Structures are given as structure tokens and as C-alpha cells.
mmCIF file of C-alpha atoms and ligand atoms in Angstrom:
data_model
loop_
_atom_site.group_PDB
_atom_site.id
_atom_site.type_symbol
_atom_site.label_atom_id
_atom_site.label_comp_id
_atom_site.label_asym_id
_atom_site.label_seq_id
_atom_site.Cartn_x
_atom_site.Cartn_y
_atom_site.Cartn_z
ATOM 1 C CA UNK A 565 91.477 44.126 -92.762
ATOM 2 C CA UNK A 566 93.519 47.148 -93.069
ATOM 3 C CA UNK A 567 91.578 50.272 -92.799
ATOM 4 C CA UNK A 568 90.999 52.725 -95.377
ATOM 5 C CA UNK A 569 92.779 55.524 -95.316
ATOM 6 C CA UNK A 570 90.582 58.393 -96.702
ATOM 7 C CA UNK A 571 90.312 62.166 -96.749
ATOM 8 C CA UNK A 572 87.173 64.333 -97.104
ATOM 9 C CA UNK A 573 87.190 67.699 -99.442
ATOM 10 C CA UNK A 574 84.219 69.950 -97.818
ATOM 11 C CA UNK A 575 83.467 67.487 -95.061
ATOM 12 C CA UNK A 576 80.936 70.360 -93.316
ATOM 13 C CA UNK A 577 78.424 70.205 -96.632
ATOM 14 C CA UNK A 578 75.765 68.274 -97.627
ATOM 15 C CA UNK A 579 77.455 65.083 -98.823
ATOM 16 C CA UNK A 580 80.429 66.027 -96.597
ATOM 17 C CA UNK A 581 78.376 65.567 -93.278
ATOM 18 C CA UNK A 582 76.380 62.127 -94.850
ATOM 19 C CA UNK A 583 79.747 60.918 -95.836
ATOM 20 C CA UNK A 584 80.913 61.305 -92.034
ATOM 21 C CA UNK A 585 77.745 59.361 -91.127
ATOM 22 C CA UNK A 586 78.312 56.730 -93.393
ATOM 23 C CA UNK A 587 82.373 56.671 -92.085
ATOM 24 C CA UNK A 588 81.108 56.809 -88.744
ATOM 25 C CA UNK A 589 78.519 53.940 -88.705
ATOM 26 C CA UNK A 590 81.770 52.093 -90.490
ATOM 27 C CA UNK A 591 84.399 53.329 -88.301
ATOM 28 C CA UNK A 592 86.381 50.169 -88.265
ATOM 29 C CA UNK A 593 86.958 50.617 -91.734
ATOM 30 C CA UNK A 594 88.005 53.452 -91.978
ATOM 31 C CA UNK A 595 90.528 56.035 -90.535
ATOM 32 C CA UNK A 596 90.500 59.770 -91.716
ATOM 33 C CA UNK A 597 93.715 61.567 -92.779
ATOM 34 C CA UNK A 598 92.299 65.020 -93.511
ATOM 35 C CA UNK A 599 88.924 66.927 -93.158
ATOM 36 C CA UNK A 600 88.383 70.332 -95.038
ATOM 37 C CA UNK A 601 86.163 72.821 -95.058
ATOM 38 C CA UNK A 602 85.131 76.693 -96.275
ATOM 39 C CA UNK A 603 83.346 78.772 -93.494
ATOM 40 C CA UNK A 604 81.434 76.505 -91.115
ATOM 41 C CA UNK A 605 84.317 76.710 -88.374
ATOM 42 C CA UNK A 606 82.255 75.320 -86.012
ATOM 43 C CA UNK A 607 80.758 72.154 -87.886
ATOM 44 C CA UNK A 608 84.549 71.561 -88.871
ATOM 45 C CA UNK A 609 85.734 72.002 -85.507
ATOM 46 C CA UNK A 610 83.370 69.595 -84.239
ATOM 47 C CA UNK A 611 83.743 67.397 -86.901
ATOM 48 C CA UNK A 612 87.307 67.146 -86.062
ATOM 49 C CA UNK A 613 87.085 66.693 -82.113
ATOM 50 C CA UNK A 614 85.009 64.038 -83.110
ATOM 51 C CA UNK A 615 86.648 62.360 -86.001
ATOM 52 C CA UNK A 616 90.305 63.737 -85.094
ATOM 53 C CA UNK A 617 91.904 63.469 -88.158
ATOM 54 C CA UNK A 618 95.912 64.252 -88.447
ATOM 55 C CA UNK A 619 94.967 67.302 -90.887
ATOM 56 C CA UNK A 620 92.266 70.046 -90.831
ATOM 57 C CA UNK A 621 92.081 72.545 -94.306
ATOM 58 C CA UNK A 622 90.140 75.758 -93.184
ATOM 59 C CA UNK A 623 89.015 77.743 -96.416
ATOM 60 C CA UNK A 624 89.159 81.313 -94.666
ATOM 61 C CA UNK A 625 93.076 81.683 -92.812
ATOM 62 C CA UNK A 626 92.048 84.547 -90.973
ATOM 63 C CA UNK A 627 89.692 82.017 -88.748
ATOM 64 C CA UNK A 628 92.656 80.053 -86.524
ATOM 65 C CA UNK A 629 92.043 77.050 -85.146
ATOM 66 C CA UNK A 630 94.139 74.806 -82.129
ATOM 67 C CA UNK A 631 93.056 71.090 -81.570
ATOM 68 C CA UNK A 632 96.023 69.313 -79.575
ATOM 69 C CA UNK A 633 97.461 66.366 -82.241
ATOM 70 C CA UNK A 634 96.038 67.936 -85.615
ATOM 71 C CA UNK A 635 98.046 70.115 -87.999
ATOM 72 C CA UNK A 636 95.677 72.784 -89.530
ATOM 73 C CA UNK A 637 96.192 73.727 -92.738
ATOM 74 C CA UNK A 638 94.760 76.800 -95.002
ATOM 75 C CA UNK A 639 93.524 77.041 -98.149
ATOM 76 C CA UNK A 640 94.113 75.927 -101.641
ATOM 77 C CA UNK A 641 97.581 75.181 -100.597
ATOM 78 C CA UNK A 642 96.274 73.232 -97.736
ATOM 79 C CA UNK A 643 94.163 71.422 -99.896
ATOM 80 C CA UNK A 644 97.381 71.180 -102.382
ATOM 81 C CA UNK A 645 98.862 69.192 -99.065
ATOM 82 C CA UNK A 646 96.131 66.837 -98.557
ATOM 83 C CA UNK A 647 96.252 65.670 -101.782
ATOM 84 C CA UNK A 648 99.975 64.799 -102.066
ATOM 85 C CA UNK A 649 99.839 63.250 -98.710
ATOM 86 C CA UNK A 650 100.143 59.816 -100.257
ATOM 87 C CA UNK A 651 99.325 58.090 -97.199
ATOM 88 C CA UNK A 652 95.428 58.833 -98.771
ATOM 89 C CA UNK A 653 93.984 55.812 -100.427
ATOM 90 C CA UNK A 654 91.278 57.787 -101.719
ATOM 91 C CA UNK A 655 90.053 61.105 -101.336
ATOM 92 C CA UNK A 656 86.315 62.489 -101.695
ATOM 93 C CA UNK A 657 86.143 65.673 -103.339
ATOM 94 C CA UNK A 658 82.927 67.035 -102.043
ATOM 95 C CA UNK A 659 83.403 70.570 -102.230
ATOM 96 C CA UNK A 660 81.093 72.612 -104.379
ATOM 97 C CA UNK A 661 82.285 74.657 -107.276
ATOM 98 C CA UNK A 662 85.607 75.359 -109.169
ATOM 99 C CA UNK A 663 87.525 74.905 -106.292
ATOM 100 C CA UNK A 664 87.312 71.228 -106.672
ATOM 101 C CA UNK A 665 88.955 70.892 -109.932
ATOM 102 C CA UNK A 666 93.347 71.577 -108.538
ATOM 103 C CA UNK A 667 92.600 69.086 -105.892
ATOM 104 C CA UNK A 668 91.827 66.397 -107.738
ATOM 105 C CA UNK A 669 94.340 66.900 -110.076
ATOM 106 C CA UNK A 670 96.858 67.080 -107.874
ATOM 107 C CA UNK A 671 95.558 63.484 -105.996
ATOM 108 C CA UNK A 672 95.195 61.909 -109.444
ATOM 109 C CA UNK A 673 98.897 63.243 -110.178
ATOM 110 C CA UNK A 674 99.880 61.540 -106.832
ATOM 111 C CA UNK A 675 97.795 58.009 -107.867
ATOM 112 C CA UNK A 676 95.304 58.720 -104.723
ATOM 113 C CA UNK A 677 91.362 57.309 -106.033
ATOM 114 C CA UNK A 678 88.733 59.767 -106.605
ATOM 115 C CA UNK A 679 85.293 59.906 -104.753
ATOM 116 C CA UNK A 680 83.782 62.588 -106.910
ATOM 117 C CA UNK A 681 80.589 64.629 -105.618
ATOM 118 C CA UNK A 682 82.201 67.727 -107.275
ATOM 119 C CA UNK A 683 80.189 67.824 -110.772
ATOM 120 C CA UNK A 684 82.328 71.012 -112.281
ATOM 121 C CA UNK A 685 85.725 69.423 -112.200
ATOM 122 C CA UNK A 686 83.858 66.883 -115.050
ATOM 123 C CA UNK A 687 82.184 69.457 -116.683
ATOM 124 C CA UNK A 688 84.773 72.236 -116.781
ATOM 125 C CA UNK A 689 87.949 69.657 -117.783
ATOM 126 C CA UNK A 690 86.438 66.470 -118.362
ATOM 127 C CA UNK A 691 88.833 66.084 -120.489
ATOM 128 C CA UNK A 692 91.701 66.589 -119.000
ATOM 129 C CA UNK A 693 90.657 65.048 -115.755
ATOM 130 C CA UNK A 694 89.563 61.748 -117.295
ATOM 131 C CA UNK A 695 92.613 61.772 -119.440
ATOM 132 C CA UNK A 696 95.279 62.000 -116.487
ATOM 133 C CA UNK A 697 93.290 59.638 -114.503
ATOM 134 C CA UNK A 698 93.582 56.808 -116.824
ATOM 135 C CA UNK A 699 97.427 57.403 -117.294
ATOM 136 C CA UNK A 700 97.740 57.002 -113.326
ATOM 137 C CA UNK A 701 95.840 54.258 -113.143
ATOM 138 C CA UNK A 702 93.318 56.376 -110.883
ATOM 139 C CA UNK A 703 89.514 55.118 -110.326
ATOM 140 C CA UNK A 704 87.151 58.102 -110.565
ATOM 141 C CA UNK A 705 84.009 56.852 -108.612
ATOM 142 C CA UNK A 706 81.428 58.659 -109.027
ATOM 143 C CA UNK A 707 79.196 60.154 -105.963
ATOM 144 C CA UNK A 708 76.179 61.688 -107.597
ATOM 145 C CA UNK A 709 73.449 59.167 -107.176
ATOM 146 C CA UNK A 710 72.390 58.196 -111.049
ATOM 147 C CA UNK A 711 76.284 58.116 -112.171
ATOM 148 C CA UNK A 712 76.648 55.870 -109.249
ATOM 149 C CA UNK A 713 73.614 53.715 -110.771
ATOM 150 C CA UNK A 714 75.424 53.465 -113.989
ATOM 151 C CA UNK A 715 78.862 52.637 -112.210
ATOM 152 C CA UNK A 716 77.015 50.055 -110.533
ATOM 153 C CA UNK A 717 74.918 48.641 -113.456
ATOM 154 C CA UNK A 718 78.309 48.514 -115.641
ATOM 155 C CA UNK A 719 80.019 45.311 -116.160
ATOM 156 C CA UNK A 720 81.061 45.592 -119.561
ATOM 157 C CA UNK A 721 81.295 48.833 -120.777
ATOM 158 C CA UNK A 722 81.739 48.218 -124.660
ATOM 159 C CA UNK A 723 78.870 46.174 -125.221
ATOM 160 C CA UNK A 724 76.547 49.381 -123.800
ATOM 161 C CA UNK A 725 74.195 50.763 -126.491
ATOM 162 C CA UNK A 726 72.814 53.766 -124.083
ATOM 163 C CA UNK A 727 73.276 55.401 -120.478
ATOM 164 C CA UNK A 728 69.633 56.461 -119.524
ATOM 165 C CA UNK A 729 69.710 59.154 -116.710
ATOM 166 C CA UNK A 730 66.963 59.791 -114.610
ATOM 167 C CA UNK A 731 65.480 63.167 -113.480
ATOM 168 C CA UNK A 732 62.707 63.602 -110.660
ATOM 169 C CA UNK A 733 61.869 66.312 -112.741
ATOM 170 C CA UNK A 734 61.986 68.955 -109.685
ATOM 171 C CA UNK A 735 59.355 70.902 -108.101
ATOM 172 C CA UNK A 736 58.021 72.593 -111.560
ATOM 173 C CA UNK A 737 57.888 69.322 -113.499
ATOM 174 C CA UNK A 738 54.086 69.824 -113.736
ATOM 175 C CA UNK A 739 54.208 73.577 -113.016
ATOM 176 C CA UNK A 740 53.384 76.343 -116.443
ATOM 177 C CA UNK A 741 56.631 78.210 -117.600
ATOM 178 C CA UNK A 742 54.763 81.227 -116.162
ATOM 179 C CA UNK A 743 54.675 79.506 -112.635
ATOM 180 C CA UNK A 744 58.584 79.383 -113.451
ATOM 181 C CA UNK A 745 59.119 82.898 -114.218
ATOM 182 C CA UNK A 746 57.055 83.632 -111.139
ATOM 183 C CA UNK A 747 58.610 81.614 -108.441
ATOM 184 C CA UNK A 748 60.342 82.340 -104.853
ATOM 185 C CA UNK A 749 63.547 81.175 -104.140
ATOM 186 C CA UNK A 750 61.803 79.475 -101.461
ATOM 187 C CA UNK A 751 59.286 77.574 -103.935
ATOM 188 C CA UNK A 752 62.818 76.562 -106.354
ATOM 189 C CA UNK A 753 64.537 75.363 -103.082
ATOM 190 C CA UNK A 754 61.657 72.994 -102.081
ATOM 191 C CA UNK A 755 62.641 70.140 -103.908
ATOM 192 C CA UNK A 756 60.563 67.235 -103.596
ATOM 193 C CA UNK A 757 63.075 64.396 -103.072
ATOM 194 C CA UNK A 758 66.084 65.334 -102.076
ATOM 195 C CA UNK A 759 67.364 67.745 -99.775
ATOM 196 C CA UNK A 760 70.802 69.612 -101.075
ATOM 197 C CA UNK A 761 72.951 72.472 -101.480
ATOM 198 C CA UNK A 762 71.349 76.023 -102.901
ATOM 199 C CA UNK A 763 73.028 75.698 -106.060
ATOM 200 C CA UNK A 764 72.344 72.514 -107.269
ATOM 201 C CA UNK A 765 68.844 72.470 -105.641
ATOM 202 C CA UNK A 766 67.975 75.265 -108.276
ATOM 203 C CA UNK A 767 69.698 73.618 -110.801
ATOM 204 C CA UNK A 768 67.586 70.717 -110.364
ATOM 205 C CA UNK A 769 64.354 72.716 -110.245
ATOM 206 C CA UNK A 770 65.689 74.340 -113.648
ATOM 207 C CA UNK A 771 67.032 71.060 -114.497
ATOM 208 C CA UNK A 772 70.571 72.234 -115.946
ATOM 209 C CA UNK A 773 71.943 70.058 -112.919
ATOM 210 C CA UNK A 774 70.671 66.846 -115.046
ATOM 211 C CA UNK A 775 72.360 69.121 -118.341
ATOM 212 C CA UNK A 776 75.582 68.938 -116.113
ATOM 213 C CA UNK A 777 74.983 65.398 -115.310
ATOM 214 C CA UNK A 778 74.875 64.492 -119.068
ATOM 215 C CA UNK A 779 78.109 66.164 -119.290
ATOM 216 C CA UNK A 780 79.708 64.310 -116.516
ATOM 217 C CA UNK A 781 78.154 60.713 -117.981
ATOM 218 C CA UNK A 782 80.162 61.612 -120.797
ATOM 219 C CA UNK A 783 83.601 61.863 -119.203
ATOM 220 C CA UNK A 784 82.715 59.320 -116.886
ATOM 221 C CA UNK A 785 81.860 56.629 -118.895
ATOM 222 C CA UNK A 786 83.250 57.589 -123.062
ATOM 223 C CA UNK A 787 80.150 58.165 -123.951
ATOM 224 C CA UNK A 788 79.306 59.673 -127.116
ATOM 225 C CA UNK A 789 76.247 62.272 -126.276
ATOM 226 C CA UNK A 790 73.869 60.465 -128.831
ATOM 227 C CA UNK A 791 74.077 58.098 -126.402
ATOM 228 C CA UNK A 792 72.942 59.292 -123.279
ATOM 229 C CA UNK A 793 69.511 59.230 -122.561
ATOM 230 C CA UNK A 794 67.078 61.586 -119.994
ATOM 231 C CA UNK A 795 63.812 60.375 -118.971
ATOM 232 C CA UNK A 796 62.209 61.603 -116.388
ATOM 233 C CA UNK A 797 61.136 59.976 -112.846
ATOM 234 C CA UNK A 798 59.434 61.748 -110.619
ATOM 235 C CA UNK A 799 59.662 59.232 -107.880
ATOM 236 C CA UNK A 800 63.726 58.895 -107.801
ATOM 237 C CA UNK A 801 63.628 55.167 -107.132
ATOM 238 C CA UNK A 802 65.461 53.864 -110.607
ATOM 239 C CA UNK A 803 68.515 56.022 -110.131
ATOM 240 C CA UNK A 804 69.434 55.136 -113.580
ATOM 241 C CA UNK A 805 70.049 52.547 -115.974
ATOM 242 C CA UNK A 806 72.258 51.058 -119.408
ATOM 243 C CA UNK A 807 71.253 49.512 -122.201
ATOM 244 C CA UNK A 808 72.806 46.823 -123.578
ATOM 245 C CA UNK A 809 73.580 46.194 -127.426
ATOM 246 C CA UNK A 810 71.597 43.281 -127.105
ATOM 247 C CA UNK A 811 68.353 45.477 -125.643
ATOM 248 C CA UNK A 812 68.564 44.310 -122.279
ATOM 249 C CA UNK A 813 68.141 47.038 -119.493
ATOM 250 C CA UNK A 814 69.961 47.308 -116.344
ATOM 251 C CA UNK A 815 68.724 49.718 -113.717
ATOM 252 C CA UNK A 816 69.829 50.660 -110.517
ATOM 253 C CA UNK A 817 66.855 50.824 -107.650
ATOM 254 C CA UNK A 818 67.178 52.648 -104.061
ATOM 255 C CA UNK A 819 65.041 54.280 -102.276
ATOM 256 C CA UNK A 820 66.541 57.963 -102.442
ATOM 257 C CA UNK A 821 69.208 58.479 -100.028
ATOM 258 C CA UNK A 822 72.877 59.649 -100.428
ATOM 259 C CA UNK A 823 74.158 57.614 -98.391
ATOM 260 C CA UNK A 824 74.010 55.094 -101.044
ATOM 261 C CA UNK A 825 76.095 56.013 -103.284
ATOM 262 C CA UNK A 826 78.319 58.009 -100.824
ATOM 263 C CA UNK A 827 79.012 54.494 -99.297
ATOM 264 C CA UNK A 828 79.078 52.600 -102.668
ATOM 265 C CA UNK A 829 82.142 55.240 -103.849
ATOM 266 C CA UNK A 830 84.179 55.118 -100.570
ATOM 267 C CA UNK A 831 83.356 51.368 -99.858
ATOM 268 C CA UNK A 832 84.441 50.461 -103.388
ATOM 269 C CA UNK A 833 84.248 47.389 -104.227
ATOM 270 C CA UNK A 834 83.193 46.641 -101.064
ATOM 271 C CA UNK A 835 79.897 46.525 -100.122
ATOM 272 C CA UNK A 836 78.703 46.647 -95.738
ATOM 273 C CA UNK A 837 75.584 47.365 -94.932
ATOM 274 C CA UNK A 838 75.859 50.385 -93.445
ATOM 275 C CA UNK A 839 73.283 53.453 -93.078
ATOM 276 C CA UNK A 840 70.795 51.362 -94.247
ATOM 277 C CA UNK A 841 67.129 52.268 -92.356
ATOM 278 C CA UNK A 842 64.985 49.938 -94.214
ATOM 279 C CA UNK A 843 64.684 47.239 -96.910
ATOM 280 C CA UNK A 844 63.936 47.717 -100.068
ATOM 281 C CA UNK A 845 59.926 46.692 -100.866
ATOM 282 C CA UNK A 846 58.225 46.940 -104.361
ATOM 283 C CA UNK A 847 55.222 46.663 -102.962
ATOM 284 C CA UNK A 848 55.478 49.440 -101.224
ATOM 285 C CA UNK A 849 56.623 51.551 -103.500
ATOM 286 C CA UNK A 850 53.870 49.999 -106.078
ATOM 287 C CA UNK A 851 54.656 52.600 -109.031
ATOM 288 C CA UNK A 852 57.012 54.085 -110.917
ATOM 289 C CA UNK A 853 56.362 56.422 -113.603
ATOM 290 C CA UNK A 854 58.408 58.035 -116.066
ATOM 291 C CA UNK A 855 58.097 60.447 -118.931
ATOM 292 C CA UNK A 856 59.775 62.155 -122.178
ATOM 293 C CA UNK A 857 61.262 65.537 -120.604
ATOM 294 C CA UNK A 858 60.043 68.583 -121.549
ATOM 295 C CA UNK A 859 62.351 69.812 -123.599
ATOM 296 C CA UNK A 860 60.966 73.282 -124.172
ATOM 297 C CA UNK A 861 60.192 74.220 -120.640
ATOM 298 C CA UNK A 862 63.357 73.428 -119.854
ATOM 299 C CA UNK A 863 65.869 74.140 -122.284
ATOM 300 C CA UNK A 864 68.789 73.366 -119.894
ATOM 301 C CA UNK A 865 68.695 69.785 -121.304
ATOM 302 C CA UNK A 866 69.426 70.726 -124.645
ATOM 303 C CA UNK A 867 72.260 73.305 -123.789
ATOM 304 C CA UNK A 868 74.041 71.189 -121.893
ATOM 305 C CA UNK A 869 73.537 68.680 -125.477
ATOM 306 C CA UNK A 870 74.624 71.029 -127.083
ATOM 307 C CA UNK A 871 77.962 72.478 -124.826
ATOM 308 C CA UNK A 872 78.763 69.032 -124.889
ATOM 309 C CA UNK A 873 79.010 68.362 -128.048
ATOM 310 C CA UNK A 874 80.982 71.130 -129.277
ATOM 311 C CA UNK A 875 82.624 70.453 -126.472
ATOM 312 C CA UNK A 876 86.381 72.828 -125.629
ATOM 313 C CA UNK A 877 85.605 75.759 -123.628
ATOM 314 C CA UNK A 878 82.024 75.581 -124.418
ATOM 315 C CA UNK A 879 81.240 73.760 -121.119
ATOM 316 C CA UNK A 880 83.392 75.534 -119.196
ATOM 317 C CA UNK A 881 81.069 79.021 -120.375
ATOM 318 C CA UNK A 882 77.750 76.765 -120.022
ATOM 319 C CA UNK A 883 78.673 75.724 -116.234
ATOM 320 C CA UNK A 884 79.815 79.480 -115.098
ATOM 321 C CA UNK A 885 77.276 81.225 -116.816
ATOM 322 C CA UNK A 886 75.024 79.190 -115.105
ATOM 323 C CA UNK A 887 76.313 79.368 -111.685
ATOM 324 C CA UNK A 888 76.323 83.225 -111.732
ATOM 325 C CA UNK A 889 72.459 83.226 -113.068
ATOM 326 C CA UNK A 890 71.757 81.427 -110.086
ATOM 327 C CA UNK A 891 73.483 83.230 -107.949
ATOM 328 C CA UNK A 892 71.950 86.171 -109.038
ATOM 329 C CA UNK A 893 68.602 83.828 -109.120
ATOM 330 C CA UNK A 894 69.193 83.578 -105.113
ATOM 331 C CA UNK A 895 69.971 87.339 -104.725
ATOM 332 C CA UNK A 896 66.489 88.265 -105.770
ATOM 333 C CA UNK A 897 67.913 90.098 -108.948
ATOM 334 C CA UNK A 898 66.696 87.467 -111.635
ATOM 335 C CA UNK A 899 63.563 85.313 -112.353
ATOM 336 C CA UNK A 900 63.774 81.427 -112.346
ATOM 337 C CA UNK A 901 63.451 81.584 -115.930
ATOM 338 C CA UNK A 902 65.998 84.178 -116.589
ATOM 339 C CA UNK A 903 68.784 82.150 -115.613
ATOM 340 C CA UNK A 904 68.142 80.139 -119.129
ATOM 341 C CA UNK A 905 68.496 83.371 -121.383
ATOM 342 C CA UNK A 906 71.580 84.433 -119.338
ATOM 343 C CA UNK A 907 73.493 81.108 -120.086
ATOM 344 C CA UNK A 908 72.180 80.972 -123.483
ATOM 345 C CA UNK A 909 73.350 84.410 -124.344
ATOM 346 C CA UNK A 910 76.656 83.626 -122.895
ATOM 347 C CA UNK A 911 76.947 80.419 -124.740
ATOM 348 C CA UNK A 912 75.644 82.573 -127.593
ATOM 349 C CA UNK A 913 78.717 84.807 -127.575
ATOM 350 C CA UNK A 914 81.312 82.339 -126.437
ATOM 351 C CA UNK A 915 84.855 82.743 -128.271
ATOM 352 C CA UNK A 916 85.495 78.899 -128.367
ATOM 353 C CA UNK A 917 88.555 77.285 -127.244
ATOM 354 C CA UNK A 918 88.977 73.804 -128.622
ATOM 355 C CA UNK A 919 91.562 72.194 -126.028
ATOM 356 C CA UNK A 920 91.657 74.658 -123.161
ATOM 357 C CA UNK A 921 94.867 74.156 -120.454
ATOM 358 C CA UNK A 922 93.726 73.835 -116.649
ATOM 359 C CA UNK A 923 95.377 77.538 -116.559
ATOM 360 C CA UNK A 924 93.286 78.985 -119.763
ATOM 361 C CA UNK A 925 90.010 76.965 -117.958
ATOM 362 C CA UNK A 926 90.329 79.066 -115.255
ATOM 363 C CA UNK A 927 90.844 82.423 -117.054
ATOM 364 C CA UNK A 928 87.592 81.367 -118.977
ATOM 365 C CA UNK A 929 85.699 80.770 -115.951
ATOM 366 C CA UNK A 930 86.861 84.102 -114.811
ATOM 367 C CA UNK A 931 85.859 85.929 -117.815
ATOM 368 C CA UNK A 932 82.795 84.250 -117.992
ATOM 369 C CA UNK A 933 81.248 85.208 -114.344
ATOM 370 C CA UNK A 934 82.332 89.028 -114.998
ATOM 371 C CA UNK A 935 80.514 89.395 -118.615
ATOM 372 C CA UNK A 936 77.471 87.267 -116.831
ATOM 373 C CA UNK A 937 77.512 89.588 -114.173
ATOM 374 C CA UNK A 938 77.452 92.955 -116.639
ATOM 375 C CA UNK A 939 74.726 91.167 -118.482
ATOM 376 C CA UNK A 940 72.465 90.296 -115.738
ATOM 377 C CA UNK A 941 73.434 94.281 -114.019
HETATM 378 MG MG1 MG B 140 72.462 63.668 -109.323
#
């Protein structure tokens, strides 16, 4: 079998590292094009002595690098490169933050498949995205573990009644808003399943990240938001499931490990066994539990709802007021629970724009983070 030709957007982050595991422990399946990342020179510089792809994208181009037989490229246009190099049969876009969003364009434009771990380039242009995707005949396969759960539950996508996401619920599922409002960044970053980035580790312990996952269920799968579901499940075995018209339930199990559904989107429709450590047991695992979110305690849920449904610009606001709040969350300057009035005050005061261009997203975004950052100063 031919191998795969594939190239990896932030290969030196979280899912970019498990996603060289995962090629790695399937290296005759695979042979890498490009490798890209933002500031770890070292990481990439290993990864690519290692890996020795014909490309390396460094973020920063005052940080040169020389590895005999690979062309080094620098930033966004680099990235612009890698994803008109049609020689890419698909491309995982695992960098974090706006940054994702022209890349993937630009491979969807150039009829390369989509490995998406980037959540913002669904939530800022979902529209857009999805839209140009489908006239290119480009699969979007999703990375984050419970779209993943849907993808894989999914056979026929008209007869589906409801998406039901799951949440773990984060470290302050059982915790008093008070405990919120009086946490360490060390106590938001201790998530109690999985181990990621900063930014989405705080968005899961405020649970917007499962408001921004709602959002991307949407694009991902046409689904109106009435019909997406969040329950919550602390023990992030059911990754998610679907409902059938007919009331029949399809759910997705793992035990929690990225390297799932990192595997599952690159491997597409393939499936090899791969990383996999151990077998699945129910008797092990012996109980699942799940539960109505609070919606109160955290009113990320219902903001996202809401941002999605007006829909526009609205999103755009909701996802970079966010990201600054938490930013600001991480400096020390805000509470845990501030970051929820921020983005609701921003959302508040948004000017909406129905059907934003890529170019007008951005200037939003931009606008956005600076009145965010007055408002939090
Ligand atoms: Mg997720």
C-alpha cells in the first residue's frame, strides 16, 4: 500500500507530539511532507532529525535553522507553502489559535483532507470553512476526541435526532462557584483526565471549551443547536454519542487517550492497531455516571448556545473574548470566574456581523482582544 503522504501544523504541541507517536508506531504508513512549529526550536529540530521531513515551518524567522536535505520555511507564508504543496494527502492542523484558520483554507482550496485539532477555525468561520470544504470535495475529520465519537458513531447522518456531547465536567465539577472565584492557575490546570494545552485546559475547567465544542458539532455535522446535547461524564469513557430518529443510541467508548482519535483522523478509514496499551474491559471500568450540567455555575454552556445561534460574528467575539480572559486568567490579573463576565460583556456589546469575510473575521478578532484587554485593564 502506498503510503500516506501527510503534513503536521504545530507538530511540537500537545496533539502535535501524540500525532508523531501515533505516525511513528505506523511508520510504514506513512511518510511526512512537512512539520511546523511556533517557538519550541529544539522539539522541532529534533522532531525533524528524527522524522526528516522535506519541509520544516518555524513560527519565529529570526531563529534559523540548517538540517542537510530539508527546506525550512517561515511563517504564515511557510505555512501558505505547505498547504499548496499538493503532494499532501492530508494535513493535520494542530496548531492552537487563529493561526489555524488561512491554513486550512488554503489546503481545502488545494483539495488536501483536513485532520482538524484546531477548534477556532470551526468556531470563528464555521461557515465558511464547512462551506468551501464541501465544494472541494474535502473531508474535515475531526481530532477532538467526542467529535471524533460522533464521526465514528455516524453512518447515516439524516436519520440523527440528537448529537449528545460529553463533558468530564473538569476539576470544579463538584467544587462551589466561590471555590471558582478563588482558584490558582495551578488548581484550573489540574485537570483530572486529560493532560493538554494551558488554554484549553482552563477552558475545560470553565467549561467554555465544551461551549466551543457545541459550536464546532454544529459545523461539523449540520446540526441545528436544538439538537446538540451536553451531559456530563466525569469519567471520559463514552466520548460521545447520536441519537437516532428511531431512539436508538450510539456511543463511542475509549478509555481516554488522544491517540485515539488522532489515529482514527489520520488513519481514515483505516483502522491499525496502533498506540494501543491495553484492551478495553467493562469490568474494569464497572461505572459510568453522568449528569445534567450545571448550567448556572457554568454559564459558558449557554453562551456558546447562545453565540451559536445568532450565529455571524457573534462567535467570532465569544471565542476571542474568551481567549484574552484566559490569558489574562493565566497572568494572575483575573479570577477563574471573571473570565465569564468578560466574555459576556463583550458578547453584550458586540456590533453583529451577519456573514463576516475571512478578512472582516480577522479585523473582528482584532478588535475584540483590544476592547477585552481595556476592559479587563
Ligand atoms: Mg474535546
Amino acid at each position: 500500500m502506498e503510503k500516506r503522504k501527510i503534513s503536521i501544523l504545530g507538530s511540537t504541541g500537545s496533539i502535535g507530539t501524540q500525532a508523531l507517536e501515533v505516525i511513528e508506531k505506523l511508520q510504514d504508513k506513512f511518510e511526512i511532507i512537512a512539520l511546523s512549529g511556533g517557538s519550541n526550536i529544539e522539539l522541532l529540530t529534533e522532531q525533524a532529525e528524527k522524522f526528516k521531513p522535506k519541509y520544516l515551518c518555524i513560527g519565529n524567522s529570526n531563529k534559523k535553522v540548517n538540517i542537510d536535505g530539508i527546506k525550512t520555511l517561515y511563517g504564515s507564508e511557510g505555512l501558505d507553502e505547505i498547504c499548496s504543496n499538493k503532494e499532501n494527502d492530508i494535513i493535520l492542523v494542530a496548531v492552537s489559535g487563529k493561526i489555524g484558520l488561512r491554513p486550512t483554507l488554503k489546503a481545502i482550496e488545494n483539495k488536501i483532507q483536513i485532520a482538524l485539532a484546531n477548534k477556532e477555525t470551526l468556531v470563528m468561520a464555521g461557515d465558511i470553512v464547512m462551506k468551501k470544504a464541501k465544494g472541494n470535495g474535502v473531508n474535515i475529520l475531526p481530532v477532538d476526541s467526542e467529535h471524533s465519537a460522533i464521526h465514528q458513531c455516524i453512518k447515516d447522518i439524516s436519520q440523527i435526532d440528537k448529537l449528545i456531547i460529553t463533558a468530564s465536567g473538569g476539576p470544579f465539577l463538584h467544587k462551589s462557584v466561590d471555590d471558582m472565584k478563588n482558584a490558582t492557575v495551578k488548581e484550573a490546570l489540574a485537570h483530572p483526565r486529560w493532560h493538554m494545552g494551558k488554554k484549553i485546559t482552563v477552558d475545560s475547567a470553565t467549561l467554555m471549551n465544551k461551549g466551543l465544542e457545541i459550536i464546532e458539532a454544529h459545523h461539523l455535522f449540520n446540526m441545528p443547536y436544538e439538537k446538540i446535547d451536553v451531559v456530563v461524564h466525569p469519567q471520559s469513557i463514552v466520548h460521545s454519542a447520536i441519537e437516532y430518529t428511531d431512539g436508538s443510541v450510539i456511543a463511542q467508548l475509549g478509555l481516554p487517550s488522544m491517540h485515539i482519535p488522532i489515529q482514527y483522523a489520520i488513519t481514515y478509514p483505516n483502522r491499525y492497531e496502533g498506540i494501543k496499551t491495553k484492551s478495553f474491559s467493562f469490568s474494569e471500568i464497572a461505572r459510568l455516571d453522568f449528569e445534567k450540567p450545571d448550567f448556572e455555575k457554568f454559564p459558558s454552556i449557554n453562551m456558546a448556545y447562545n453565540a451559536g445561534k445568532i450565529g455571524g460574528s457573534m462567535t467570532v467575539c465569544l471565542n476571542a473574548a474568551n481567549e484574552e480572559a484566559v490569558m489574562a486568567f493565566l497572568a494572575g490579573k483575573i479570577n477563574l470566574y471573571e473570565i465569564y463576565r468578560i466574555t459576556e460583556k463583550m458578547l453584550e456589546h458586540h456590533k453583529l456581523i451577519q456573514s463576516p469575510s475571512i478578512d472582516e473575521i480577522f479585523e473582528i478578532d482584532n478588535e475584540i482582544r483590544i476592547k477585552t484587554k481595556e476592559l479587563i485593564k
